[in-house]
Amino acid sequence: SIGTYKTVRSNNTCTTCPSNSSTSSVGNTDITECVCIDGYVGDAGGPCDLCPQFFWCQNGDEQDCPSNSATLVEGASSIDECTCDEGYFGP
């Protein structure tokens, strides 16, 4: 099922991905197919840490906000959470 993997053929149940990560499909065979959920940063297979303030994170990758903007809290998962710095404005 989604969010699990199994490294060997067996009747055993699949292993759940590490905290704050999941898979995008079923039939996964390696922990590296577990990627951080949006709002978290880390390598495939974990661990996944909360996205730091001033950035936004998708698929385990930390993304910069556009120039003269930043996120105000940890765990941002979208560029839409970037807020203009004082003295600047934009969409």
CSV table of N, CA and C in Angstrom, one decimal:
chain,number,residue,atom,x,y,z
A,1,SER,N,0.8,-1.2,0.0
A,1,SER,CA,0.0,0.0,0.0
A,1,SER,C,0.9,1.3,0.0
A,2,ILE,N,0.3,2.4,-0.3
A,2,ILE,CA,1.0,3.6,-0.3
A,2,ILE,C,1.6,3.9,1.1
A,3,GLY,N,2.8,4.4,1.2
A,3,GLY,CA,3.5,4.7,2.4
A,3,GLY,C,4.2,3.5,3.0
A,4,THR,N,4.4,2.4,2.2
A,4,THR,CA,5.1,1.2,2.7
A,4,THR,C,6.0,0.7,1.6
A,5,TYR,N,6.9,-0.2,2.0
A,5,TYR,CA,7.8,-0.9,1.1
A,5,TYR,C,8.1,-2.3,1.7
A,6,LYS,N,8.6,-3.2,0.8
A,6,LYS,CA,9.1,-4.5,1.3
A,6,LYS,C,10.3,-4.9,0.4
A,7,THR,N,11.4,-5.2,1.1
A,7,THR,CA,12.7,-5.4,0.4
A,7,THR,C,12.8,-6.9,-0.1
A,8,VAL,N,12.0,-7.8,0.4
A,8,VAL,CA,12.1,-9.2,0.0
A,8,VAL,C,10.7,-9.8,-0.3
A,9,ARG,N,10.7,-10.8,-1.1
A,9,ARG,CA,9.4,-11.4,-1.4
A,9,ARG,C,9.1,-12.3,-0.2
A,10,SER,N,7.9,-12.1,0.4
A,10,SER,CA,7.5,-12.9,1.5
A,10,SER,C,6.0,-12.7,1.8
A,11,ASN,N,5.5,-13.4,2.8
A,11,ASN,CA,4.2,-13.2,3.2
A,11,ASN,C,4.1,-12.2,4.4
A,12,ASN,N,5.2,-11.7,4.8
A,12,ASN,CA,5.3,-10.7,5.8
A,12,ASN,C,4.6,-9.4,5.4
A,13,THR,N,4.2,-8.6,6.3
A,13,THR,CA,3.6,-7.3,6.0
A,13,THR,C,4.7,-6.4,5.5
A,14,CYS,N,4.3,-5.4,4.8
A,14,CYS,CA,5.2,-4.3,4.4
A,14,CYS,C,5.7,-3.5,5.6
A,15,THR,N,6.8,-2.8,5.4
A,15,THR,CA,7.3,-1.9,6.4
A,15,THR,C,6.8,-0.5,6.1
A,16,THR,N,6.4,0.2,7.1
A,16,THR,CA,5.9,1.6,7.0
A,16,THR,C,7.1,2.5,6.8
A,17,CYS,N,6.9,3.5,5.9
A,17,CYS,CA,7.9,4.5,5.7
A,17,CYS,C,8.2,5.2,7.0
A,18,PRO,N,9.5,5.8,7.2
A,18,PRO,CA,9.8,6.6,8.3
A,18,PRO,C,8.8,7.8,8.6
A,19,SER,N,8.8,8.3,9.7
A,19,SER,CA,7.9,9.4,10.1
A,19,SER,C,8.1,10.6,9.1
A,20,ASN,N,6.9,11.2,8.7
A,20,ASN,CA,6.9,12.3,7.9
A,20,ASN,C,7.3,12.0,6.4
A,21,SER,N,7.2,10.8,6.0
A,21,SER,CA,7.5,10.4,4.6
A,21,SER,C,6.5,9.4,4.1
A,22,SER,N,6.4,9.3,2.8
A,22,SER,CA,5.5,8.3,2.2
A,22,SER,C,6.0,8.0,0.8
A,23,THR,N,5.3,7.1,0.2
A,23,THR,CA,5.6,6.7,-1.2
A,23,THR,C,4.5,7.3,-2.1
A,24,SER,N,4.7,7.4,-3.4
A,24,SER,CA,3.7,7.9,-4.3
A,24,SER,C,2.9,6.8,-5.0
A,25,SER,N,3.3,5.6,-4.8
A,25,SER,CA,2.6,4.4,-5.4
A,25,SER,C,2.7,3.2,-4.5
A,26,VAL,N,2.1,2.1,-5.0
A,26,VAL,CA,2.2,0.8,-4.3
A,26,VAL,C,3.3,0.0,-4.9
A,27,GLY,N,3.7,-1.1,-4.3
A,27,GLY,CA,4.7,-2.0,-4.8
A,27,GLY,C,6.1,-1.6,-4.6
A,28,ASN,N,6.4,-0.8,-3.6
A,28,ASN,CA,7.8,-0.2,-3.4
A,28,ASN,C,8.6,-1.3,-2.8
A,29,THR,N,9.9,-1.3,-3.2
A,29,THR,CA,10.8,-2.4,-2.7
A,29,THR,C,12.0,-1.9,-2.0
A,30,ASP,N,12.1,-0.6,-1.7
A,30,ASP,CA,13.3,0.0,-1.0
A,30,ASP,C,12.9,1.2,-0.2
A,31,ILE,N,13.5,1.4,0.9
A,31,ILE,CA,13.2,2.5,1.8
A,31,ILE,C,13.5,3.8,1.1
A,32,THR,N,14.4,3.9,0.1
A,32,THR,CA,14.6,5.1,-0.6
A,32,THR,C,13.5,5.6,-1.5
A,33,GLU,N,12.4,4.7,-1.6
A,33,GLU,CA,11.3,5.2,-2.3
A,33,GLU,C,10.3,6.0,-1.4
A,34,CYS,N,10.7,6.0,-0.1
A,34,CYS,CA,9.9,6.9,0.8
A,34,CYS,C,10.5,8.3,0.7
A,35,VAL,N,9.7,9.2,0.4
A,35,VAL,CA,10.2,10.6,0.3
A,35,VAL,C,9.5,11.5,1.3
A,36,CYS,N,10.1,12.5,1.8
A,36,CYS,CA,9.5,13.4,2.8
A,36,CYS,C,8.2,14.0,2.2
A,37,ILE,N,7.2,14.1,3.1
A,37,ILE,CA,6.0,14.8,2.7
A,37,ILE,C,6.2,16.3,2.7
A,38,ASP,N,5.3,17.0,2.0
A,38,ASP,CA,5.5,18.4,1.8
A,38,ASP,C,5.5,19.1,3.2
A,39,GLY,N,6.4,20.0,3.4
A,39,GLY,CA,6.6,20.7,4.7
A,39,GLY,C,7.7,20.1,5.5
A,40,TYR,N,8.4,19.1,4.9
A,40,TYR,CA,9.5,18.4,5.6
A,40,TYR,C,10.6,18.3,4.6
A,41,VAL,N,11.9,18.2,5.1
A,41,VAL,CA,13.1,18.2,4.3
A,41,VAL,C,13.9,17.0,4.7
A,42,GLY,N,14.6,16.3,3.7
A,42,GLY,CA,15.5,15.2,4.0
A,42,GLY,C,15.7,14.4,2.8
A,43,ASP,N,16.7,13.5,2.9
A,43,ASP,CA,17.0,12.6,1.8
A,43,ASP,C,15.9,11.5,1.7
A,44,ALA,N,15.8,10.9,0.5
A,44,ALA,CA,14.9,9.8,0.4
A,44,ALA,C,15.3,8.7,1.3
A,45,GLY,N,14.3,8.1,2.0
A,45,GLY,CA,14.5,7.1,3.0
A,45,GLY,C,14.6,7.6,4.4
A,46,GLY,N,14.6,9.0,4.6
A,46,GLY,CA,14.5,9.6,5.9
A,46,GLY,C,15.9,9.8,6.5
A,47,PRO,N,16.0,10.5,7.6
A,47,PRO,CA,14.9,11.1,8.3
A,47,PRO,C,14.4,12.4,7.6
A,48,CYS,N,13.2,12.7,8.0
A,48,CYS,CA,12.6,14.0,7.4
A,48,CYS,C,12.4,14.9,8.6
A,49,ASP,N,12.9,16.1,8.4
A,49,ASP,CA,12.8,17.2,9.5
A,49,ASP,C,11.9,18.3,9.0
A,50,LEU,N,11.3,18.9,9.9
A,50,LEU,CA,10.4,20.0,9.6
A,50,LEU,C,11.1,21.1,8.8
A,51,CYS,N,10.5,21.6,7.7
A,51,CYS,CA,11.1,22.6,6.9
A,51,CYS,C,11.4,23.8,7.7
A,52,PRO,N,12.7,24.3,7.6
A,52,PRO,CA,13.0,25.5,8.4
A,52,PRO,C,12.3,26.8,8.0
A,53,GLN,N,12.2,27.7,9.0
A,53,GLN,CA,11.7,29.0,8.7
A,53,GLN,C,12.5,29.7,7.6
A,54,PHE,N,11.9,30.5,6.8
A,54,PHE,CA,12.4,31.2,5.7
A,54,PHE,C,12.5,30.4,4.4
A,55,PHE,N,12.1,29.1,4.4
A,55,PHE,CA,12.1,28.3,3.2
A,55,PHE,C,10.7,27.6,3.1
A,56,TRP,N,10.5,26.9,2.0
A,56,TRP,CA,9.3,26.0,1.8
A,56,TRP,C,9.9,24.7,1.3
A,57,CYS,N,9.2,23.6,1.6
A,57,CYS,CA,9.8,22.3,1.2
A,57,CYS,C,8.7,21.4,0.5
A,58,GLN,N,9.1,20.8,-0.6
A,58,GLN,CA,8.3,19.8,-1.3
A,58,GLN,C,9.2,18.6,-1.7
A,59,ASN,N,8.7,17.4,-1.6
A,59,ASN,CA,9.4,16.2,-2.0
A,59,ASN,C,10.8,16.1,-1.3
A,60,GLY,N,10.9,16.6,-0.1
A,60,GLY,CA,12.1,16.5,0.7
A,60,GLY,C,13.1,17.5,0.4
A,61,ASP,N,12.8,18.4,-0.6
A,61,ASP,CA,13.8,19.4,-1.0
A,61,ASP,C,13.4,20.8,-0.4
A,62,GLU,N,14.4,21.5,0.1
A,62,GLU,CA,14.3,22.9,0.6
A,62,GLU,C,14.3,23.8,-0.6
A,63,GLN,N,13.3,24.7,-0.7
A,63,GLN,CA,13.2,25.7,-1.7
A,63,GLN,C,13.4,27.1,-1.2
A,64,ASP,N,14.1,28.0,-1.9
A,64,ASP,CA,14.2,29.4,-1.5
A,64,ASP,C,12.9,30.1,-1.9
A,65,CYS,N,12.5,31.0,-1.1
A,65,CYS,CA,11.4,31.9,-1.5
A,65,CYS,C,11.9,32.9,-2.5
A,66,PRO,N,11.1,33.6,-3.3
A,66,PRO,CA,11.5,34.6,-4.2
A,66,PRO,C,12.3,35.7,-3.5
A,67,SER,N,13.1,36.5,-4.2
A,67,SER,CA,13.9,37.6,-3.6
A,67,SER,C,13.0,38.5,-2.7
A,68,ASN,N,13.6,38.9,-1.6
A,68,ASN,CA,12.9,39.8,-0.7
A,68,ASN,C,11.6,39.2,-0.1
A,69,SER,N,11.6,37.9,0.1
A,69,SER,CA,10.5,37.2,0.8
A,69,SER,C,11.0,36.0,1.6
A,70,ALA,N,10.2,35.5,2.5
A,70,ALA,CA,10.5,34.4,3.3
A,70,ALA,C,9.2,33.8,3.9
A,71,THR,N,9.3,32.6,4.4
A,71,THR,CA,8.2,32.0,5.2
A,71,THR,C,8.4,32.5,6.6
A,72,LEU,N,7.3,32.6,7.3
A,72,LEU,CA,7.3,33.1,8.7
A,72,LEU,C,7.4,32.1,9.7
A,73,VAL,N,7.1,30.8,9.4
A,73,VAL,CA,7.0,29.7,10.3
A,73,VAL,C,7.7,28.5,9.7
A,74,GLU,N,8.1,27.5,10.5
A,74,GLU,CA,8.6,26.3,10.1
A,74,GLU,C,7.5,25.4,9.5
A,75,GLY,N,7.8,24.5,8.6
A,75,GLY,CA,6.9,23.6,8.0
A,75,GLY,C,6.1,24.1,6.8
A,76,ALA,N,6.6,25.1,6.2
A,76,ALA,CA,5.9,25.6,5.0
A,76,ALA,C,6.1,24.6,3.8
A,77,SER,N,5.0,24.4,3.1
A,77,SER,CA,4.9,23.4,2.0
A,77,SER,C,4.6,24.0,0.7
A,78,SER,N,4.6,25.3,0.5
A,78,SER,CA,4.2,25.9,-0.7
A,78,SER,C,4.8,27.3,-0.9
A,79,ILE,N,5.2,27.6,-2.1
A,79,ILE,CA,5.7,29.0,-2.4
A,79,ILE,C,4.7,30.0,-2.0
A,80,ASP,N,3.4,29.7,-1.9
A,80,ASP,CA,2.4,30.6,-1.5
A,80,ASP,C,2.5,31.0,-0.1
A,81,GLU,N,3.3,30.3,0.7
A,81,GLU,CA,3.5,30.7,2.1
A,81,GLU,C,4.6,31.7,2.3
A,82,CYS,N,5.3,32.1,1.2
A,82,CYS,CA,6.3,33.1,1.3
A,82,CYS,C,5.7,34.5,1.4
A,83,THR,N,6.2,35.3,2.3
A,83,THR,CA,5.6,36.6,2.6
A,83,THR,C,6.7,37.6,2.3
A,84,CYS,N,6.3,38.7,1.6
A,84,CYS,CA,7.2,39.8,1.3
A,84,CYS,C,7.9,40.4,2.6
A,85,ASP,N,9.2,40.7,2.4
A,85,ASP,CA,9.9,41.3,3.5
A,85,ASP,C,9.3,42.8,3.7
A,86,GLU,N,9.6,43.3,4.9
A,86,GLU,CA,9.1,44.7,5.2
A,86,GLU,C,9.7,45.7,4.1
A,87,GLY,N,8.8,46.5,3.6
A,87,GLY,CA,9.2,47.5,2.5
A,87,GLY,C,9.0,46.9,1.1
A,88,TYR,N,8.6,45.7,1.0
A,88,TYR,CA,8.4,45.1,-0.4
A,88,TYR,C,6.9,44.7,-0.5
A,89,PHE,N,6.5,44.6,-1.7
A,89,PHE,CA,5.1,44.0,-2.0
A,89,PHE,C,5.2,43.2,-3.3
A,90,GLY,N,4.2,42.4,-3.4
A,90,GLY,CA,4.1,41.5,-4.6
A,90,GLY,C,2.9,40.6,-4.5
A,91,PRO,N,2.8,39.7,-5.5
A,91,PRO,CA,1.7,38.8,-5.6
A,91,PRO,C,1.7,37.8,-4.4
